[in-house]
Coordinates of C-alpha atoms and ligand atoms in Angstrom, one line a residue:
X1 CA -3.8 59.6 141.2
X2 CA -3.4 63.3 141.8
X3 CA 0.1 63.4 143.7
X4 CA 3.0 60.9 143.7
X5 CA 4.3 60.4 147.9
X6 CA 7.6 58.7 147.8
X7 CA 9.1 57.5 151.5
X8 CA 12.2 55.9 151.8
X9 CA 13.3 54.0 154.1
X10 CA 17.1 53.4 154.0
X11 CA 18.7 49.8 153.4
X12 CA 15.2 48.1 154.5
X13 CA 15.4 44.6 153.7
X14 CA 12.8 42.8 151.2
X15 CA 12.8 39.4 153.8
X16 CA 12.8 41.7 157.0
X17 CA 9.8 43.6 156.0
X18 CA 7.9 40.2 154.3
X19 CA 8.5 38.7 157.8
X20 CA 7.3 41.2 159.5
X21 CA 4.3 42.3 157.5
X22 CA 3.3 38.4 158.0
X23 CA 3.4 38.6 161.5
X24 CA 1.8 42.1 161.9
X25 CA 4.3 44.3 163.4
X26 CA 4.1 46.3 160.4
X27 CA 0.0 46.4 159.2
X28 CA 0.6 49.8 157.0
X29 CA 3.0 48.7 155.2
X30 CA 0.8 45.3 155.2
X31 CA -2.1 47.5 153.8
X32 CA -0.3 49.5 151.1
X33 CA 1.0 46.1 149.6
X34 CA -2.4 44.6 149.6
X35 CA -3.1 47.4 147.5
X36 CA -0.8 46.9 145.4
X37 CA 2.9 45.2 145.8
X38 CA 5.7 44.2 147.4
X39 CA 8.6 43.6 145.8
X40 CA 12.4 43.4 145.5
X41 CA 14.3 46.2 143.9
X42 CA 17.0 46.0 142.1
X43 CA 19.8 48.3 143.4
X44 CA 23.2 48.9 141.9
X45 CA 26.7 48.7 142.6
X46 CA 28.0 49.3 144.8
X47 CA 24.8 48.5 147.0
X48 CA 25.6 52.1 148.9
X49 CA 23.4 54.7 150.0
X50 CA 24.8 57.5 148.1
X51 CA 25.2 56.1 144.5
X52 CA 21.8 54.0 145.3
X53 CA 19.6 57.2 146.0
X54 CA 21.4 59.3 143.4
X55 CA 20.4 56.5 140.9
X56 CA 16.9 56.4 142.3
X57 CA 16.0 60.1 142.2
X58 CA 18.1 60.4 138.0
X59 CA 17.1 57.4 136.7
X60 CA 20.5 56.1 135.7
X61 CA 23.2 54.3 136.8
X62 CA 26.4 55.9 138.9
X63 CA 28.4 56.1 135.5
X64 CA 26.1 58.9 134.1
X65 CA 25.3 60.7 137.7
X66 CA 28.7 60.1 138.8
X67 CA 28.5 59.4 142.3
X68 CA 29.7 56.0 143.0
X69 CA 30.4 56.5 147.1
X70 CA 30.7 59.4 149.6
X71 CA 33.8 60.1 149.0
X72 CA 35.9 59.9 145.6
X73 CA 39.4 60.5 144.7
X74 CA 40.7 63.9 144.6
X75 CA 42.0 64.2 140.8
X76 CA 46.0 63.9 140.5
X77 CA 46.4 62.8 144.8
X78 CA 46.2 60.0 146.7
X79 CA 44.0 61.2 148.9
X80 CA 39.7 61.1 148.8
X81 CA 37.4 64.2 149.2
X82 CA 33.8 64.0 150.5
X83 CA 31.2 64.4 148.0
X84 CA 27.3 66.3 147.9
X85 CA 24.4 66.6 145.8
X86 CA 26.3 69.5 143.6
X87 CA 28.4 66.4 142.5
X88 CA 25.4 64.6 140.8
X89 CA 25.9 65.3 137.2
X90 CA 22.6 64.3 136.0
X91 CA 18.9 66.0 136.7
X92 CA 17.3 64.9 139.9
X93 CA 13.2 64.4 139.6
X94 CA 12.7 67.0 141.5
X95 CA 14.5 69.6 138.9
X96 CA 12.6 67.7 135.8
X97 CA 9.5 68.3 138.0
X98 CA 10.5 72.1 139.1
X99 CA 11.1 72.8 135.7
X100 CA 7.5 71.7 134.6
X101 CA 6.0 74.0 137.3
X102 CA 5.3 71.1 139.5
X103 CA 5.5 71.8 143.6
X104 CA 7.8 69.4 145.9
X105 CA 8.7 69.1 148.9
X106 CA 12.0 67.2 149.5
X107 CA 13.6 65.9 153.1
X108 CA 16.5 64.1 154.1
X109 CA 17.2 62.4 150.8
X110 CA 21.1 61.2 151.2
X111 CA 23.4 63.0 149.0
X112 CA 21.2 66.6 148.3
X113 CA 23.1 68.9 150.3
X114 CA 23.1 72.0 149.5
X115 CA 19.8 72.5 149.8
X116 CA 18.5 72.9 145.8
X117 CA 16.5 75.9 144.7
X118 CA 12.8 73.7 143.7
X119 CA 9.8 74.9 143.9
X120 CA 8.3 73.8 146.8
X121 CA 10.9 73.1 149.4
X122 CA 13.9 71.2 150.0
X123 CA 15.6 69.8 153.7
X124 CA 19.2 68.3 152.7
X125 CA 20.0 64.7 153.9
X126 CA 23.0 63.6 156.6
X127 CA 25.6 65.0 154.1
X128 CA 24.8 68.2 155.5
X129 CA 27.9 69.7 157.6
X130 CA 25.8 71.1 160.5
X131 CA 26.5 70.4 164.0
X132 CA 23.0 70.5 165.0
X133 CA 19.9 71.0 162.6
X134 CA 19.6 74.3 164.2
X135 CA 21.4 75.7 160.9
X136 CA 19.3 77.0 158.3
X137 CA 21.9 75.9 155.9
X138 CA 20.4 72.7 155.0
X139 CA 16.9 74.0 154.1
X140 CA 15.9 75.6 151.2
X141 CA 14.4 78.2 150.7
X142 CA 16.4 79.7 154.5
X143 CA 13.8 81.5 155.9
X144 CA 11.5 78.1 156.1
X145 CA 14.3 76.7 158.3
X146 CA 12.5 77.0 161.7
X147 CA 10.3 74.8 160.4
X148 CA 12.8 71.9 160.6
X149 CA 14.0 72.4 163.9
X150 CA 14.4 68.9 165.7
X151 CA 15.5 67.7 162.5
X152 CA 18.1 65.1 163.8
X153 CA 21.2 64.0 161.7
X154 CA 22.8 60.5 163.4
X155 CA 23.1 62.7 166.8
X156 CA 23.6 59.5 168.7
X157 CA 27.5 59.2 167.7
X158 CA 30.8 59.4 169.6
X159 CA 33.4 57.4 169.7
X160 CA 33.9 53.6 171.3
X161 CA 30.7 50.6 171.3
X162 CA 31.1 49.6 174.7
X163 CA 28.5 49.0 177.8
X164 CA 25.2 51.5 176.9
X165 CA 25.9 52.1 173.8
X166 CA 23.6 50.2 172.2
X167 CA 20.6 50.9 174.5
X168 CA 21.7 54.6 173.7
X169 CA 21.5 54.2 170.2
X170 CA 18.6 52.8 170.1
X171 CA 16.8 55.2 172.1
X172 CA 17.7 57.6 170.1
X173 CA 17.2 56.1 166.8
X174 CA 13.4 56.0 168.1
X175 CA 13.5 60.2 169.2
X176 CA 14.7 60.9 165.3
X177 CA 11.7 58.6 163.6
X178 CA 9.3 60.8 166.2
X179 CA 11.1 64.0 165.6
X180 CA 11.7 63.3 161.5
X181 CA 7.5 62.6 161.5
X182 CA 6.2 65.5 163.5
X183 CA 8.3 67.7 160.6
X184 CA 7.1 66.0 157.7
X185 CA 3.2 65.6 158.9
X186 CA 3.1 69.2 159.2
X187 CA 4.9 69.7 155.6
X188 CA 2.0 66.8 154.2
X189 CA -0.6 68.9 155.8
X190 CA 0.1 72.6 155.0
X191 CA 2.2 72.0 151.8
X192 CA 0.7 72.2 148.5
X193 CA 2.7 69.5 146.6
X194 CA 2.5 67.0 143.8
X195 CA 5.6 65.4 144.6
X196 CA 6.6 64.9 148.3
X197 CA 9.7 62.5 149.1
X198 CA 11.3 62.4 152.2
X199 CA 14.0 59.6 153.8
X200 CA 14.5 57.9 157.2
X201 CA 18.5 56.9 158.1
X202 CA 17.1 55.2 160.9
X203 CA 16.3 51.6 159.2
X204 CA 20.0 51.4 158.3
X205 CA 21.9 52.6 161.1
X206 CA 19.8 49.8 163.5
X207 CA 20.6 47.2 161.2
X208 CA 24.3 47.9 160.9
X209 CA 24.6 47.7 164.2
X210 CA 22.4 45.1 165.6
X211 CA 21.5 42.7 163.4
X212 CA 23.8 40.3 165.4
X213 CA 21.8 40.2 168.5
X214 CA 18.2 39.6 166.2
X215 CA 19.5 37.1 164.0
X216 CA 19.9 33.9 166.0
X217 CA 21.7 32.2 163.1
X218 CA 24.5 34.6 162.4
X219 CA 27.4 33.2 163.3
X220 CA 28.2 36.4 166.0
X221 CA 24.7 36.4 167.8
X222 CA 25.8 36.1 171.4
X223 CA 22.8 34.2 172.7
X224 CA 19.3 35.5 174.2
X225 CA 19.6 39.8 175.0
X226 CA 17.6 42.2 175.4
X227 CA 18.3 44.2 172.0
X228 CA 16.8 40.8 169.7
X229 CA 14.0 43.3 168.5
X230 CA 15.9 46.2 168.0
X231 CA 15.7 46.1 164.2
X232 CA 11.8 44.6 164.1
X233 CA 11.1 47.9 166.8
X234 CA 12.6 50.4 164.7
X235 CA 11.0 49.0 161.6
X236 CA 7.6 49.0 163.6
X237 CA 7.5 52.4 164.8
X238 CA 8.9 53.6 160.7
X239 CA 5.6 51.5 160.0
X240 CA 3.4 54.0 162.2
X241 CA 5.2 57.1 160.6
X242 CA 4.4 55.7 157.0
X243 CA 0.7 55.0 158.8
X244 CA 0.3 58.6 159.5
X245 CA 2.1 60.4 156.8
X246 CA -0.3 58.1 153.8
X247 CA -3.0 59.0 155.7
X248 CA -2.3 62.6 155.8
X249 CA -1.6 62.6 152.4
X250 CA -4.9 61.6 151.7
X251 CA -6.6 59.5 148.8
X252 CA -5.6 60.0 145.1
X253 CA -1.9 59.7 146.1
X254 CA 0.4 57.4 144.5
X255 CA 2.6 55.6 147.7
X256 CA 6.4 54.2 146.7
X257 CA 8.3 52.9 149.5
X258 CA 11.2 52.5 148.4
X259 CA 14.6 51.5 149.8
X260 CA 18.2 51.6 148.6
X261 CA 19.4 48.6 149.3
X262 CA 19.1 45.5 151.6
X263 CA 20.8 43.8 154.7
X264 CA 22.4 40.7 155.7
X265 CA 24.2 39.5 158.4
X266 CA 28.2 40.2 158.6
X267 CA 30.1 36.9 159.3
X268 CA 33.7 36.5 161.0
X269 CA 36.0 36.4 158.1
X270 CA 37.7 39.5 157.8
X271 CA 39.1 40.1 154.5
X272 CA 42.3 42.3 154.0
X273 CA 42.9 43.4 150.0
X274 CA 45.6 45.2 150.5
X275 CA 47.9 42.6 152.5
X276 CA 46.3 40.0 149.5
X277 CA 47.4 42.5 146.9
X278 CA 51.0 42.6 148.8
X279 CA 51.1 38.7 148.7
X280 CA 50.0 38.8 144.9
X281 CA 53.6 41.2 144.7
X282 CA 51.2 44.6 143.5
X283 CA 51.9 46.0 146.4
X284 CA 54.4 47.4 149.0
X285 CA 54.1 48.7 152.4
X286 CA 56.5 51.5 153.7
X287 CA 58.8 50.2 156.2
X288 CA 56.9 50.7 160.4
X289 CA 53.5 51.4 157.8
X290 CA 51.9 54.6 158.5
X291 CA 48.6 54.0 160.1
X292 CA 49.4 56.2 163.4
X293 CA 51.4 58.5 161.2
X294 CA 49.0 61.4 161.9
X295 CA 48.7 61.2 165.2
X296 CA 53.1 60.8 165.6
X297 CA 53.4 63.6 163.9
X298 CA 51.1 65.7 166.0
X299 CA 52.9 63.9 169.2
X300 CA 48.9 62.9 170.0
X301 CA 50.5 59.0 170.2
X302 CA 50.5 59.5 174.5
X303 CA 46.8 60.9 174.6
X304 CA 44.4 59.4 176.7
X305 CA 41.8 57.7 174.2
X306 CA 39.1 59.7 175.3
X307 CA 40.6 63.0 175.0
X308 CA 41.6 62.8 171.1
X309 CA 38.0 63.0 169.8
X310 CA 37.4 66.5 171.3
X311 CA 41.4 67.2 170.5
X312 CA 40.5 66.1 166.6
X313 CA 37.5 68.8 167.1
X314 CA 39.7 71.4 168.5
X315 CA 42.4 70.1 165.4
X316 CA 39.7 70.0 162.4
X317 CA 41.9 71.7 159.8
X318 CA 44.5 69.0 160.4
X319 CA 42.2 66.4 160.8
X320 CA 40.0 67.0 157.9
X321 CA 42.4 64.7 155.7
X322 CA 42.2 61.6 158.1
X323 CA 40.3 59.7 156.0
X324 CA 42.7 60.0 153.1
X325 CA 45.7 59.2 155.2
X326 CA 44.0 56.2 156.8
X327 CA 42.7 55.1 153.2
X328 CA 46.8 55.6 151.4
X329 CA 49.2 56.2 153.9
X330 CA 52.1 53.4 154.5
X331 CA 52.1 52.8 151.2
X332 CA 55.3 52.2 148.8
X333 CA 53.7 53.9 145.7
X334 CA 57.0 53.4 143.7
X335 CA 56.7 49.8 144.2
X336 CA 53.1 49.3 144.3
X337 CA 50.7 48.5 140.7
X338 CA 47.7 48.0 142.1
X339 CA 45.8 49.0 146.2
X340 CA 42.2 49.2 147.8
X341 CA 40.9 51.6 149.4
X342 CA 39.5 48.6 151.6
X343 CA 35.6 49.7 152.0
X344 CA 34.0 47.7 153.9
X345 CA 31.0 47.8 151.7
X346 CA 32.6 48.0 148.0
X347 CA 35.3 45.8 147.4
X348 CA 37.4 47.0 144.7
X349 CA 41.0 47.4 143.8
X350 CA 42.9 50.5 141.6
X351 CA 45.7 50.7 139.3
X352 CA 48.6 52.8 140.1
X353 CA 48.2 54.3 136.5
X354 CA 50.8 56.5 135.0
X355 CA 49.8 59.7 134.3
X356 CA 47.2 59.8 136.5
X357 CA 48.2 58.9 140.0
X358 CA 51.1 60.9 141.4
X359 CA 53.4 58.3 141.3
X360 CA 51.8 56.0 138.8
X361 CA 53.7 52.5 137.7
X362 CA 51.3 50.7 134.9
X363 CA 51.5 52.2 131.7
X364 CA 49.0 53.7 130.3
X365 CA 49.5 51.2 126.7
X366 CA 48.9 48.3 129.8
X367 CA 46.3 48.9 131.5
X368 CA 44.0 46.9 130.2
X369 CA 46.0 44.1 130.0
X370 CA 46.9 44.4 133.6
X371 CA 43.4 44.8 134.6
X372 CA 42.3 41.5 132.6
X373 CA 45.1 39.9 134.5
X374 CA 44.3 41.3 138.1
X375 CA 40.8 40.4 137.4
X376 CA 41.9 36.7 136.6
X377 CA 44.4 37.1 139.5
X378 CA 41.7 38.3 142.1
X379 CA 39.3 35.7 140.4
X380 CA 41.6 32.6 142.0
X381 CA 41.1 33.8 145.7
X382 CA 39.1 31.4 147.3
X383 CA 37.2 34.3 148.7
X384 CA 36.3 36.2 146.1
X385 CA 32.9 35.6 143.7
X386 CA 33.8 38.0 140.7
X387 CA 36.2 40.7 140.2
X388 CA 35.4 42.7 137.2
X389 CA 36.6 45.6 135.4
X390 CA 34.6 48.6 135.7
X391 CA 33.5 48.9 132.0
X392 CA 31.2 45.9 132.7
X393 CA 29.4 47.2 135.0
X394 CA 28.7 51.1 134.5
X395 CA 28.6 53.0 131.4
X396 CA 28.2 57.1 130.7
X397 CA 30.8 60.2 130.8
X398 CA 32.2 59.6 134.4
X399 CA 32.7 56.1 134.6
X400 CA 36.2 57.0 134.9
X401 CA 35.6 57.7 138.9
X402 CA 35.1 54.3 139.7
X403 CA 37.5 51.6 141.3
X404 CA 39.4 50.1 137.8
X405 CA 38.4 46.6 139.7
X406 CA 35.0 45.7 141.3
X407 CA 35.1 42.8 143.2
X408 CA 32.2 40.9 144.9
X409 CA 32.8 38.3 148.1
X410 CA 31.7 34.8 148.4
X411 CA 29.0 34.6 151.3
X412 CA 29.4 31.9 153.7
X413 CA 26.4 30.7 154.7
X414 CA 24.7 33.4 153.5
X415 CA 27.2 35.8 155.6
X416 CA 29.3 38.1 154.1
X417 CA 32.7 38.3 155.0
X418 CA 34.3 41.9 155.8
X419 CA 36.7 43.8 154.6
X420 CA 38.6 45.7 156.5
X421 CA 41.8 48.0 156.1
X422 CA 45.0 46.8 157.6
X423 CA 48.9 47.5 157.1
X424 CA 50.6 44.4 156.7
X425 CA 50.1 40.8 158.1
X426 CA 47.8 38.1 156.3
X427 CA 45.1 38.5 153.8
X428 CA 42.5 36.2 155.6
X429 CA 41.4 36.3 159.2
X430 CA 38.7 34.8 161.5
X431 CA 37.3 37.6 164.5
X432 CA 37.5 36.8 167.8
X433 CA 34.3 36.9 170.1
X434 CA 35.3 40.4 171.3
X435 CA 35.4 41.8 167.9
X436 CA 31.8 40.8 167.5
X437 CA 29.8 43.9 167.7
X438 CA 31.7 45.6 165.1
X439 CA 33.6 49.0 164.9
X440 CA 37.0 50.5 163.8
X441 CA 39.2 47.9 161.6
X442 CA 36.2 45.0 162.6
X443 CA 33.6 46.2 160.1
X444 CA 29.8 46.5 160.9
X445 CA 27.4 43.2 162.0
X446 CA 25.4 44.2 159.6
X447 CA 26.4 44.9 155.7
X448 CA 24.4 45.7 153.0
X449 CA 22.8 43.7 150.0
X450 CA 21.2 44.1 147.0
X451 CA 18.4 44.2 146.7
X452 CA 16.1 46.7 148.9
X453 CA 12.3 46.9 148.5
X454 CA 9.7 48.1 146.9
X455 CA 6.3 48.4 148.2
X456 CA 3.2 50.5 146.7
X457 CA -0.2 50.6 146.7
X458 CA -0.9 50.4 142.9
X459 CA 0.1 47.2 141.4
X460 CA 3.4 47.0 139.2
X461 CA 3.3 45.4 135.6
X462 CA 5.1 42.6 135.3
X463 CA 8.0 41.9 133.2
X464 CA 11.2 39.9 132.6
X465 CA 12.9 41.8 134.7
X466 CA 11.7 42.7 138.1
X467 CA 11.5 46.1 139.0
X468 CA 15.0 48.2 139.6
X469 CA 15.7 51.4 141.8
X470 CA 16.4 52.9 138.3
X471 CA 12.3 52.8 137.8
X472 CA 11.4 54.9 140.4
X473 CA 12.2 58.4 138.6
X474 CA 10.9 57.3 135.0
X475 CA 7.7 56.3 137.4
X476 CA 7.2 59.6 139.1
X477 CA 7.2 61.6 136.0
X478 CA 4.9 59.2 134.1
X479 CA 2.3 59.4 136.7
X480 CA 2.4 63.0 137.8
X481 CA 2.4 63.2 133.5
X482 CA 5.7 65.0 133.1
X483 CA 8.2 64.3 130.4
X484 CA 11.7 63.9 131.1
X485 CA 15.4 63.1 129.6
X486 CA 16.3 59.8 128.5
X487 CA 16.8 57.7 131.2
X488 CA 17.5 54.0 131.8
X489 CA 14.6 53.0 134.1
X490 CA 11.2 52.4 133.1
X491 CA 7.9 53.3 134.3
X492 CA 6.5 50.7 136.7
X493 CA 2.8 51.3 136.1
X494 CA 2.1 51.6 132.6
X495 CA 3.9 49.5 129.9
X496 CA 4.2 51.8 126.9
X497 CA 4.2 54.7 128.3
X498 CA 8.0 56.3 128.1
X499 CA 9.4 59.3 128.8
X500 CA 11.8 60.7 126.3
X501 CA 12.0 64.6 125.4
X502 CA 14.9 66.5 126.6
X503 CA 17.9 65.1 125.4
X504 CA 19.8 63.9 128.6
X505 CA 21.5 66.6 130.9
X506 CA 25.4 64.9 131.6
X507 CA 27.3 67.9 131.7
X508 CA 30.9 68.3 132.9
X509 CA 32.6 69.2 136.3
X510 CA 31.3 72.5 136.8
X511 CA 29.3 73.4 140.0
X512 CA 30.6 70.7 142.1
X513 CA 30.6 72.3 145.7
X514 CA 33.0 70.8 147.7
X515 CA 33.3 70.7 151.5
X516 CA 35.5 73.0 153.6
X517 CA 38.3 71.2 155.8
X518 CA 36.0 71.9 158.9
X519 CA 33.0 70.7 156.9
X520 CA 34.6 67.5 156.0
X521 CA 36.0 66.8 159.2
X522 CA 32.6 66.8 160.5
X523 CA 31.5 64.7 158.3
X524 CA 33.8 62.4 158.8
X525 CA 33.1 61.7 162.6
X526 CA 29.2 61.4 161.2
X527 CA 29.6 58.8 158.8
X528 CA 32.2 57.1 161.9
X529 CA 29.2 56.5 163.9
X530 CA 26.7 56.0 161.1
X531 CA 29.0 52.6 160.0
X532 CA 30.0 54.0 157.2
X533 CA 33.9 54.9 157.6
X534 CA 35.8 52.6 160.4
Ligands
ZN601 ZN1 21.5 53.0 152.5

């Protein structure tokens, strides 16, 4: 195999895409496993789209890359910033594969803005902070920006799910799959490459926000309606753009699909750590709590609904810091040892340390003894599977920006309960019908799961272990025969062969790139309508 052609397809699920391949709404996906394989992929935790691509495209696990979410916490403040590729603090493929003179083309991979300078060409993913992808900012090198234009990043947004929305959506989901192909057939044609990767959003929005109306068993499906094969439509028509991109790329190529993570049904349990954390005595709640606190203070509390999204654009300076202030604000920090940031799709808990939060309260000489204890705390919650300390789970130079506590929820039925952020009240409640779809403080219908999928048309040694999203870099270099650093996952195709050479790249904090106020507040109303913030 001359070339390696790597196409993701974000959060598709292993059982969705069996089920489908069965029944042949999906034949080239179908044809590349017959090939080769389908299998499950081991993600990693939390089960998110940035930490799960960053590990896929390094090789190793959010402790030694460092990015564990799209946000972290803004050293020495309550408060979170959003984070980009120039956060990533170990070497991507494509710079191992730069580096040996290699070409690539890269597109929409989550988590690689800026743009990187490879040698080939690079289109950054829906981190981007550009209105519309007529910006040449996202594309390096900037003069092959043109190129891109139609490039669509979640453009179906704005505010409220109510009446149209979801035929909208969908509608749109479709235009980006068409739009997102025409771009990258032309690249697969005219490029010369050995390495060409490129992601598509579109599986995971779809499935965050209807897997309710396909999935007769989940416990919010509202009967028969006409958006049942919403998710098997938009996985049909990514089928047709894998179809025509493999064939494009023509024989001798190496075809990963690969995705981040997989999806399950949300159930009607809505799980609040905080107000759990407050029964527990961690944690204390400023008196009137301070959820509307922004908007009070900007005397915003008498506008219309509909008017404050285009007010927040007018007001992005101010508003840029929403997200931290919905995440920390009403809080008693003097009287609180322990709070969640309460994300919906990472379940974690963190100490007020001394000495590193503003207003710390645990000793530094007890934290882990606290930990151990909230762990064993957390643990007794009917609710909650595991809650472990972070050490367990990650290991490398910037553990130390991950949640102290990870938790993981017990599924009823196979449904995951949500969490969701809330000021005060009880720590366990059931949705009501209207709360169904989903949105701000009702989580998505659709969560995430580990694992995603694998699917390839060479087969994949078998082992103890089945294969993990960690495999996919180490796999890359073997067969396009470039060495790299150390890294944790293993070449899928040929036992034996390792890569090992350059001692492995985990530098320090330098060249992080953060986002402007305006930048961030863009991003923000993005990942609103993506699912990801509520
Ligand atoms: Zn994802």
């Amino acid at each position: 195999m001359k070339r390696v052609l790597v196409l993701g397809l974000d959060g598709a699920d292993p059982a969705l895409c069996r089920r489908w391949m069965d029944d042949g709404a999906l034949p080239n996906l179908r044809a590349l496993a017959a090939a080769g394989a389908l299998l499950p992929l081991e993600s990693v935790t939390p089960p998110a789209t940035f930490p799960a691509w960053t590990s896929c495209v390094t090789g190793v696990n959010p402790g030694r890359h460092g990015v564990f979410d799209f946000t972290e916490m803004v050293p020495g403040r309550y408060a979170v910033r959003f984070v980009n590729g120039s956060f990533r603090r170990a070497p991507a493929v494509w710079d191992m594969l730069s580096r040996a003179g290699r070409r690539v083309v890269v597109a929409g991979v989550p988590a690689t803005w800026p743009p990187e300078p490879v040698n080939g060409l690079m289109l950054s993913g829906f981190d981007s902070p550009v209105a519309t992808s007529v910006d040449a900012s996202f594309v390096y090198p900037r003069a092959r920006a043109a190129e891109a234009a139609g490039w669509r990043f979640a453009d179906f947004q704005e505010g409220r799910i109510g009446p149209g929305w979801h035929a909208e959506a969908l509608r749109r989901l479709l235009l980006g799959i068409e739009e997102k192909e025409r771009i990258l057939l032309n690249w697969v044609r005219s490029e010369p490459w050995d390495f060409f990767m490129s992601v598509f959003g579109e599986s995971d929005t779809v499935s965050h926000h209807f897997w309710m109306f396909h999935d007769p068993q989940s416990p919010r499906y509202p009967g028969p309606n006409p958006f049942s094969d919403a998710i098997r439509d938009v996985y049909a028509r990514l089928d047709a753009a894998v179809g025509r991109i493999v064939e494009a790329a023509g024989p001798d190529t190496l075809v990963i699909v690969v995705s981040d993570h997989g999806f399950t049904g949300a159930g009607i349990t809505v799980v609040h750590l905080n107000n759990r954390l407050a029964e527990m005595g961690l944690l204390r709640y400023l008196p009137g709590g301070g959820r509307d606190s922004l908007l009070k203070r900007l005397g915003l509390s008498v506008v219309p609904e509909r008017a404050r999204g285009a007010l927040f654009r007018r007001l992005r300076g101010v508003a840029g810091g929403a997200e931290s202030r919905s995440r920390f604000g009403g809080l008693d920090w003097a009287n609180t040892r322990a709070y969640s940031e309460e994300l919906g799709y990472f379940p974690s808990v963190r100490v007020n340390l001394q000495g590193r939060e503003p207003q710390g309260t645990v000793a530094p000489e007890d934290y882990e003894a606290f930990v151990a204890e909230l762990c064993a705390c957390l643990r007794e919650w009917d609710v909650v599977a595991d809650a472990v300390p972070r050490a367990k789970l990650y290991s490398g130079a910037h553990v130390d920006r991950a949640p102290d506590v990870v938790l993981s929820l017990k599924a009823e039925s196979g449904y995951a309960p949500v969490c969701v952020r809330a000021r005060g009240g009880g720590a366990l409640r059931k949705l009501t019908e209207a709360e169904y779809p989903g949105g701000k403080e009702r989580g998505m219908n659709g969560v995430h799961r580990n694992p995603g999928v694998l699917v390839t048309n060479r087969s994949v040694a078998g082992g103890p272990a089945g294969p993990s999203l960690l495999d996919i870099t180490p796999t890359v270099l073997s067969a396009l025969g470039v060495p790299g650093p150390e890294m944790e996952g293993r070449p899928l195709f040929a036992p034996g062969m390792g890569t090992g050479g350059a001692p492995p790249a985990d530098g320090g904090d330098g060249g992080a790139h953060p986002y402007s106020p305006e930048e961030e507040a863009l991003l923000e109303e993005r990942l609103r309508s993506l699912g990801y913030l509520e």
